[in-house]
Coordinates of C-alpha atoms and ligand atoms in Angstrom, one line a residue:
M15 CA 0.1 0.0 -0.2
Q16 CA 1.4 3.4 -0.9
Q17 CA 2.3 5.7 1.7
F18 CA 2.9 9.6 2.3
I19 CA 5.9 10.9 3.1
D20 CA 4.0 13.6 5.2
S21 CA 1.9 11.3 7.2
Y22 CA 4.4 8.5 7.6
D23 CA 6.0 8.2 11.0
F24 CA 9.5 8.0 10.5
T25 CA 10.9 8.2 14.2
G26 CA 13.3 5.7 14.6
K27 CA 13.3 4.2 11.2
K28 CA 15.7 4.2 8.3
A29 CA 14.6 5.2 5.0
I30 CA 16.0 4.2 1.6
V31 CA 15.7 6.7 -0.8
R32 CA 16.3 6.7 -4.6
V33 CA 17.4 9.9 -5.8
D34 CA 18.9 11.3 -8.8
F35 CA 22.4 12.5 -8.3
N36 CA 23.4 12.2 -12.0
V37 CA 24.8 15.8 -11.9
P38 CA 27.4 17.4 -14.5
L39 CA 31.0 16.9 -13.1
N40 CA 34.0 19.0 -14.8
E41 CA 37.4 17.4 -15.4
N42 CA 38.4 18.2 -12.0
F43 CA 35.2 16.4 -10.4
E44 CA 33.6 19.5 -9.5
I45 CA 30.0 19.7 -10.0
T46 CA 29.0 22.4 -12.4
D47 CA 25.4 22.3 -11.7
D48 CA 23.8 21.1 -8.6
T49 CA 20.0 21.5 -9.2
R50 CA 19.5 17.9 -9.1
I51 CA 21.1 17.9 -5.6
R52 CA 19.2 20.8 -4.2
R53 CA 15.8 19.4 -5.9
A54 CA 16.1 16.1 -3.7
M55 CA 16.7 18.0 -0.2
P56 CA 12.7 18.5 0.7
T57 CA 12.5 14.5 0.9
L58 CA 15.7 14.0 2.6
K59 CA 15.2 16.7 5.3
K60 CA 11.8 15.9 5.9
V61 CA 13.0 12.5 6.9
L62 CA 15.7 13.6 9.3
E63 CA 13.2 16.0 10.9
K64 CA 10.6 13.3 11.7
G65 CA 13.1 11.5 13.7
G66 CA 14.3 8.9 10.9
A67 CA 17.7 8.4 8.6
V68 CA 18.3 8.4 5.5
I69 CA 20.3 5.7 3.2
I70 CA 20.9 7.7 -0.5
M71 CA 21.3 5.8 -3.9
S72 CA 22.0 7.0 -7.1
H73 CA 23.5 6.3 -10.3
L74 CA 26.1 8.9 -11.8
G75 CA 26.8 8.7 -15.3
R76 CA 26.6 5.3 -17.3
P77 CA 29.8 3.3 -16.0
K78 CA 29.9 -0.1 -17.4
K79 CA 32.4 -1.5 -14.4
V80 CA 33.7 0.3 -11.2
D81 CA 35.1 3.5 -12.8
P82 CA 36.4 6.2 -10.2
K83 CA 35.6 8.8 -12.8
F84 CA 32.0 8.1 -12.1
S85 CA 32.1 7.7 -8.3
L86 CA 29.6 9.5 -6.2
K87 CA 32.3 10.0 -3.3
H88 CA 33.0 13.0 -5.9
I89 CA 29.9 14.9 -4.6
V90 CA 29.7 13.8 -1.0
G91 CA 30.9 17.4 0.3
R92 CA 28.1 18.9 -2.1
V93 CA 25.3 16.5 -0.6
S94 CA 26.5 17.3 3.4
E95 CA 26.3 21.0 2.8
C96 CA 23.0 20.7 1.3
L97 CA 21.7 18.5 3.9
G98 CA 23.1 20.3 7.0
V99 CA 24.7 17.1 8.2
P100 CA 27.9 15.5 7.5
V101 CA 27.1 12.5 4.9
Q102 CA 28.9 9.3 5.4
F103 CA 29.9 7.1 2.3
A104 CA 29.6 3.3 1.5
D105 CA 32.3 2.7 -1.2
D106 CA 30.3 -0.3 -2.3
C107 CA 26.3 -0.3 -2.3
Q108 CA 26.4 -4.0 -1.8
K109 CA 28.7 -4.1 1.2
A110 CA 26.8 -1.3 3.1
D111 CA 25.4 -3.6 6.2
A112 CA 27.5 -2.2 8.9
Q113 CA 27.3 1.3 8.3
A114 CA 23.5 1.1 7.8
A115 CA 23.0 -0.9 11.0
A116 CA 24.9 2.1 12.6
L117 CA 22.9 4.7 11.4
K118 CA 21.3 6.8 14.2
P119 CA 18.1 9.4 13.7
G120 CA 19.0 12.6 11.9
E121 CA 22.2 10.7 10.2
A122 CA 22.8 9.9 6.2
L123 CA 25.1 7.7 4.3
L124 CA 25.3 7.8 0.7
L125 CA 25.8 4.5 -1.1
E126 CA 28.4 4.3 -4.0
N127 CA 27.2 4.3 -7.7
L128 CA 24.3 1.7 -8.2
R129 CA 25.3 1.0 -11.7
Y130 CA 28.6 0.0 -11.0
Y131 CA 26.8 -3.3 -11.0
A132 CA 25.2 -4.4 -13.9
E133 CA 22.1 -5.9 -11.5
E134 CA 21.2 -2.4 -11.3
E135 CA 19.7 -2.0 -15.1
G136 CA 19.4 -5.8 -15.1
K137 CA 21.3 -5.7 -18.4
P138 CA 24.3 -8.0 -19.1
R139 CA 27.6 -6.3 -20.0
G140 CA 30.8 -7.6 -21.4
L141 CA 28.9 -9.8 -24.2
A142 CA 31.1 -10.6 -27.0
E143 CA 30.0 -8.8 -30.1
D144 CA 29.6 -12.1 -31.8
A145 CA 27.8 -13.4 -29.0
S146 CA 25.3 -16.0 -30.4
D147 CA 21.5 -15.6 -29.6
E148 CA 21.8 -18.3 -27.2
E149 CA 25.0 -16.8 -24.9
K150 CA 22.8 -13.5 -24.9
K151 CA 19.9 -15.2 -23.6
A152 CA 21.8 -17.1 -20.9
A153 CA 23.9 -14.0 -20.2
K154 CA 20.2 -12.1 -19.7
A155 CA 19.0 -15.0 -17.5
A156 CA 21.8 -14.7 -15.3
V157 CA 21.7 -11.0 -14.5
K158 CA 18.2 -11.1 -14.0
A159 CA 18.6 -14.0 -11.7
S160 CA 21.4 -12.1 -9.8
Q161 CA 19.4 -8.7 -9.6
K162 CA 17.2 -10.3 -6.7
E163 CA 19.8 -11.0 -4.6
F164 CA 21.4 -7.2 -5.4
V165 CA 18.1 -5.5 -5.2
K166 CA 17.5 -7.7 -1.8
K167 CA 20.6 -6.5 -0.1
L168 CA 19.8 -2.9 -0.7
A169 CA 16.4 -3.3 0.6
S170 CA 17.8 -5.2 3.7
Y171 CA 19.2 -2.0 4.9
A172 CA 16.3 0.1 5.4
D173 CA 12.7 -0.1 6.9
C174 CA 10.9 1.9 4.1
Y175 CA 11.5 3.0 0.4
I176 CA 11.0 6.4 -1.1
N177 CA 11.5 7.0 -4.8
D178 CA 12.5 10.9 -5.4
A179 CA 14.3 10.0 -8.9
F180 CA 11.4 11.1 -11.6
G181 CA 14.1 11.2 -14.1
T182 CA 14.8 7.4 -13.9
A183 CA 11.1 6.5 -13.4
H184 CA 10.6 5.3 -17.1
R185 CA 13.1 2.7 -16.5
A186 CA 12.2 -0.9 -14.4
H187 CA 15.2 -1.0 -12.7
G188 CA 16.5 -2.7 -9.2
S189 CA 16.6 0.7 -7.3
T190 CA 13.8 2.5 -9.3
A191 CA 11.1 -0.3 -9.3
L192 CA 12.0 -3.6 -8.0
I193 CA 12.8 -2.8 -4.8
A194 CA 9.5 -1.5 -3.8
D195 CA 8.2 -5.2 -3.7
Y196 CA 10.3 -5.4 -0.3
F197 CA 8.0 -2.7 1.2
P198 CA 4.6 -3.6 0.3
N199 CA 3.2 -1.5 3.4
D200 CA 6.5 1.2 3.3
K201 CA 6.7 2.7 0.0
M202 CA 6.1 6.3 -0.9
F203 CA 7.0 8.4 -3.6
G204 CA 9.6 12.0 -2.8
Y205 CA 8.5 15.3 -2.8
L206 CA 9.9 15.7 -6.6
M207 CA 8.4 12.7 -7.8
E208 CA 5.2 13.6 -6.3
G209 CA 5.5 17.4 -8.3
E210 CA 6.0 15.6 -11.2
I211 CA 3.3 13.3 -11.3
K212 CA 0.9 15.8 -10.2
A213 CA 2.2 18.1 -12.6
V214 CA 1.4 15.5 -15.4
D215 CA -1.9 15.0 -14.1
N216 CA -3.0 18.4 -13.9
V217 CA -2.9 18.6 -17.6
L218 CA -4.1 14.8 -18.9
K219 CA -6.2 13.8 -16.1
N220 CA -7.7 17.0 -14.5
G221 CA -7.1 19.7 -17.0
Q222 CA -9.2 22.4 -17.3
H223 CA -10.5 22.9 -20.8
P224 CA -9.2 24.8 -23.2
I225 CA -6.3 22.6 -22.9
T226 CA -3.6 23.7 -25.5
A227 CA -0.2 21.5 -26.0
I228 CA 2.9 23.0 -28.0
I229 CA 5.2 20.4 -29.3
G230 CA 8.1 21.4 -31.0
G231 CA 11.6 20.1 -31.6
S232 CA 13.6 19.0 -34.2
K233 CA 11.7 15.1 -35.4
V234 CA 8.3 13.9 -35.5
S235 CA 10.0 10.6 -35.0
S236 CA 11.0 11.2 -31.8
K237 CA 7.8 12.3 -30.6
L238 CA 5.2 10.7 -32.6
A239 CA 3.5 8.7 -29.7
V240 CA 3.3 12.4 -27.6
L241 CA 1.5 13.7 -30.4
E242 CA -0.8 10.4 -30.7
N243 CA -1.7 11.0 -27.2
L244 CA -2.2 14.3 -27.2
V245 CA -4.3 14.5 -30.1
Q246 CA -6.9 12.5 -28.1
K247 CA -6.7 14.7 -24.9
V248 CA -6.3 18.5 -26.1
D249 CA -8.6 21.0 -27.6
N250 CA -5.4 22.7 -29.1
L251 CA -2.4 21.8 -30.7
I252 CA 0.3 23.6 -31.6
I253 CA 2.7 22.0 -33.9
G254 CA 6.0 23.8 -34.4
G255 CA 9.8 23.4 -34.7
G256 CA 11.7 21.3 -37.4
M257 CA 8.9 18.7 -37.1
G258 CA 6.1 21.1 -38.0
Y259 CA 7.7 20.8 -42.0
T260 CA 6.5 17.4 -42.2
F261 CA 3.2 18.3 -41.5
I262 CA 3.2 21.4 -43.6
K263 CA 4.5 18.9 -46.4
A264 CA 1.9 16.7 -45.7
E265 CA -0.6 19.3 -46.3
G266 CA 1.0 19.7 -50.0
G267 CA 3.3 22.7 -49.2
Q268 CA 6.6 23.8 -50.6
I269 CA 9.1 23.5 -47.8
G270 CA 12.7 23.9 -49.3
N271 CA 15.2 22.2 -47.4
S272 CA 13.5 22.7 -44.4
L273 CA 13.9 19.4 -42.0
H274 CA 11.6 17.0 -42.4
E275 CA 10.7 13.5 -42.8
D276 CA 9.1 11.9 -45.5
E277 CA 8.4 8.0 -44.3
L278 CA 6.5 10.0 -41.3
I279 CA 3.9 11.8 -43.6
P280 CA 1.4 9.4 -43.4
Q281 CA 1.6 9.4 -39.5
A282 CA 1.1 13.1 -39.9
Q283 CA -1.9 12.8 -42.2
E284 CA -3.5 10.4 -39.7
I285 CA -2.9 12.7 -36.6
M286 CA -4.5 15.6 -38.7
R287 CA -7.2 13.2 -39.5
I288 CA -8.0 12.5 -35.9
A289 CA -7.7 16.2 -34.9
K290 CA -10.2 17.0 -37.5
E291 CA -12.7 14.3 -36.2
R292 CA -12.3 15.2 -32.8
G293 CA -12.8 18.8 -33.2
V294 CA -9.4 19.7 -32.2
K295 CA -7.7 22.8 -33.5
L296 CA -4.4 21.8 -35.3
S297 CA -2.4 24.9 -35.5
L298 CA 0.6 24.9 -37.8
S299 CA 3.4 27.6 -38.5
V300 CA 2.2 29.9 -41.1
E301 CA 4.9 32.4 -41.6
T302 CA 8.6 31.1 -41.3
R303 CA 11.8 32.6 -40.9
V304 CA 14.0 30.8 -43.3
A305 CA 18.0 31.0 -43.9
N306 CA 20.2 30.1 -46.7
D307 CA 22.6 28.0 -44.5
F308 CA 22.0 26.4 -41.0
N309 CA 23.9 28.9 -39.1
N310 CA 23.4 31.9 -37.0
E311 CA 25.0 34.3 -39.6
A312 CA 23.0 32.8 -42.7
E313 CA 21.2 35.4 -44.7
T314 CA 17.1 35.2 -43.6
K315 CA 13.9 36.3 -44.9
L316 CA 10.1 35.8 -44.0
V317 CA 7.9 33.4 -45.9
P318 CA 4.8 31.8 -45.7
S319 CA 5.4 28.3 -44.1
H320 CA 3.9 26.9 -47.3
E321 CA 5.7 28.4 -50.1
I322 CA 9.6 27.9 -48.8
P323 CA 11.6 28.3 -51.6
E324 CA 14.5 25.8 -53.0
G325 CA 17.7 26.3 -51.3
W326 CA 16.2 27.9 -47.7
E327 CA 15.3 26.3 -44.7
G328 CA 12.7 27.0 -41.7
M329 CA 14.3 28.4 -39.2
D330 CA 12.1 30.1 -36.5
A331 CA 8.5 30.6 -36.4
G332 CA 7.6 33.9 -38.0
P333 CA 5.5 37.0 -36.3
K334 CA 2.4 35.9 -38.0
S335 CA 2.7 32.2 -36.8
L336 CA 3.4 33.9 -33.1
A337 CA 0.2 35.9 -33.5
N338 CA -1.9 33.1 -33.8
W339 CA -0.2 31.1 -31.0
R340 CA -0.1 33.7 -28.5
E341 CA -4.1 33.9 -29.1
I342 CA -4.6 30.3 -28.3
I343 CA -2.2 30.3 -25.3
L344 CA -3.6 33.4 -23.8
S345 CA -7.0 31.9 -24.2
S346 CA -6.3 28.5 -22.6
K347 CA -6.6 27.5 -18.9
T348 CA -4.3 24.6 -19.6
V349 CA -1.0 24.5 -21.3
L350 CA 1.9 22.2 -22.0
W351 CA 5.1 22.9 -23.7
N352 CA 7.3 20.3 -25.0
G353 CA 10.1 21.4 -27.6
P354 CA 11.6 24.7 -28.9
V355 CA 9.7 26.3 -32.1
G356 CA 12.7 27.1 -33.7
V357 CA 16.3 26.8 -33.5
F358 CA 16.6 28.5 -30.5
E359 CA 20.3 28.0 -29.9
M360 CA 21.5 30.3 -32.5
P361 CA 20.3 33.7 -31.2
N362 CA 19.0 34.9 -34.7
F363 CA 16.5 32.0 -34.2
A364 CA 15.5 32.3 -31.0
K365 CA 12.5 34.9 -31.2
G366 CA 9.8 32.0 -31.7
T367 CA 10.7 30.2 -28.7
L368 CA 11.5 33.1 -26.6
Q369 CA 7.7 34.6 -27.9
I370 CA 6.3 31.2 -26.5
A371 CA 7.8 31.6 -23.1
E372 CA 6.8 35.1 -22.7
D373 CA 3.0 34.0 -23.7
L374 CA 3.0 30.9 -21.0
A375 CA 4.3 33.7 -18.4
E376 CA 1.2 35.8 -19.5
A377 CA -1.0 32.8 -19.2
T378 CA 0.2 31.7 -15.8
K379 CA -0.4 35.1 -14.7
N380 CA -3.8 35.2 -16.0
G381 CA -4.6 32.3 -13.9
A382 CA -3.7 29.2 -16.6
Y383 CA -1.9 26.0 -15.7
T384 CA 1.2 25.9 -17.5
L385 CA 3.6 22.9 -17.5
V386 CA 7.0 22.9 -19.3
G387 CA 7.9 19.2 -19.7
G388 CA 11.1 17.5 -21.3
G389 CA 14.1 18.3 -22.5
D390 CA 15.3 21.5 -24.7
S391 CA 12.0 23.5 -23.9
V392 CA 12.9 23.3 -20.2
A393 CA 16.6 24.7 -21.1
A394 CA 15.2 27.3 -23.1
V395 CA 12.6 28.6 -20.3
T396 CA 15.7 28.4 -17.7
Q397 CA 17.9 30.2 -19.8
M398 CA 15.7 32.8 -20.6
G399 CA 14.8 33.7 -17.4
Y400 CA 11.1 32.2 -17.5
A401 CA 11.6 29.2 -15.3
D402 CA 9.7 31.0 -12.0
K403 CA 7.1 32.3 -14.2
V404 CA 5.4 29.2 -15.4
S405 CA 3.0 26.8 -13.1
Y406 CA 5.9 24.0 -13.4
V407 CA 9.1 23.1 -15.1
S408 CA 9.8 19.6 -15.1
T409 CA 12.9 17.9 -14.3
G410 CA 12.8 14.6 -16.1
G411 CA 13.7 14.5 -19.9
G412 CA 12.7 11.0 -21.0
A413 CA 10.5 10.4 -18.0
M414 CA 8.5 13.2 -18.8
L415 CA 8.1 12.5 -22.8
E416 CA 6.8 8.8 -21.7
A417 CA 4.3 10.2 -19.1
I418 CA 2.7 12.8 -21.6
E419 CA 2.6 9.7 -24.2
G420 CA 0.2 8.3 -21.4
K421 CA 2.2 5.6 -20.5
E422 CA 2.2 4.4 -16.8
L423 CA 6.1 4.7 -16.0
P424 CA 7.5 1.5 -13.7
G425 CA 8.6 3.6 -11.0
V426 CA 5.6 5.0 -10.4
A427 CA 3.5 1.7 -10.8
A428 CA 6.1 0.1 -8.4
I429 CA 4.8 2.3 -5.4
R430 CA 1.2 2.7 -6.6
G431 CA 0.8 -1.1 -7.3
Ligands
AMP529 P1 13.9 18.0 -29.6 O1 15.1 17.5 -28.6 O2 13.3 17.2 -30.6 O3 12.7 18.8 -28.5 O4 14.3 19.0 -30.9 C1 15.3 20.1 -30.1 C2 15.9 20.6 -31.2 O5 14.9 21.0 -32.4 C3 16.8 22.2 -31.0 O6 18.2 21.6 -30.8 C4 16.1 22.9 -31.9 O7 17.5 23.3 -32.6 C5 15.8 21.9 -33.0 N1 15.0 22.7 -33.7 C6 13.7 23.4 -33.7 N2 13.4 24.1 -35.0 C7 14.3 23.6 -35.5 C8 14.3 24.1 -37.1 N3 13.0 24.4 -37.7 N4 15.2 23.2 -37.9 C9 15.9 22.5 -37.4 N5 16.3 21.9 -36.0 C10 15.2 23.1 -35.1

């Protein structure tokens, strides 16, 4: 049965907490952005305040074996500073029995990188490239078998389990999903995870109409499942950025050298058909800022999005598109945004994405619920200084994308189930 941090009695208990401390490090192993550490603090501090002790576990990078480059010892100092108590370190996540047993209320222990062990991800490592199917099958079965022991060991350190790692919630790994089975009555979400789940529910389950989704970015192929789910749920679907040109081509438009995926034209047509059938307003770019080369200094001009000349490519949404989209955004009660509407990394083509960030901020001020979820749109609102002017900015790239595809994430199912 799922529990909740606020009502759970942590007195004298040890909580094993899965966090996402996968922070970027420079060549001197210094943290260059500690956002992920800071965002886990409310959960960890709450357990300590309520008389519990925390055993913190995370992955860092993608080590394929024990590799000091990916050691979590590099971050112990920063975690201690943020938490306000000295954090102990266990240099092998499978050999922390004594340290875990000795933990007293108010104390914290950080386990070494979970991904030093293949069992965390449950995928075999070191298979020869020419391994036969039989060998692959046997290796997979072996790692799955030892995964049980791996997870059981982690679970043995604690009385309860908290998952606060939304960024890995779409993976059915040992520490993100399987471990929950050992705590049938003592498992819960951390605050960060709860916030992310609520944010998605605020749009997809309880969103007030009109609901608008703005989907941009480079490729239709990477967001096809997102579009297929959203077209069933929203009132307005704005499709911009590079992926928009596949839709414009599917409508018979001339798109010059713009990014597009011919093989996805049938899927784009199907999404447009469903939108029509459901009465969803699907809004594509009507005016595009094109360039004669893919670089910031290229020559540019504004053209109708369906009449892009040969030798020119769409780089950003033009003012007429942005005016249409602004009207839609400001008349919505719920807005979800994923993906930039132009090549925002180049200052000359960032105007459209900046305008969307401004429109979302204004809609939020007027009382709309606005969620910015996933990858580059998160970087864009953060860089542009709008992160605190929208209702929620998600921390989980792939996990957020899968959540808006409508999938139940294994890390979420493990706690709720
Ligand atoms: P995604 O990871 O799919 O959200 O895509 C983000 C990327 O899409 C960013 O790097 C943008 O530069 C890129 N992008 C947005 N609009 C365009 C466009 N019109 N042409 C090429 N790339 C674009």
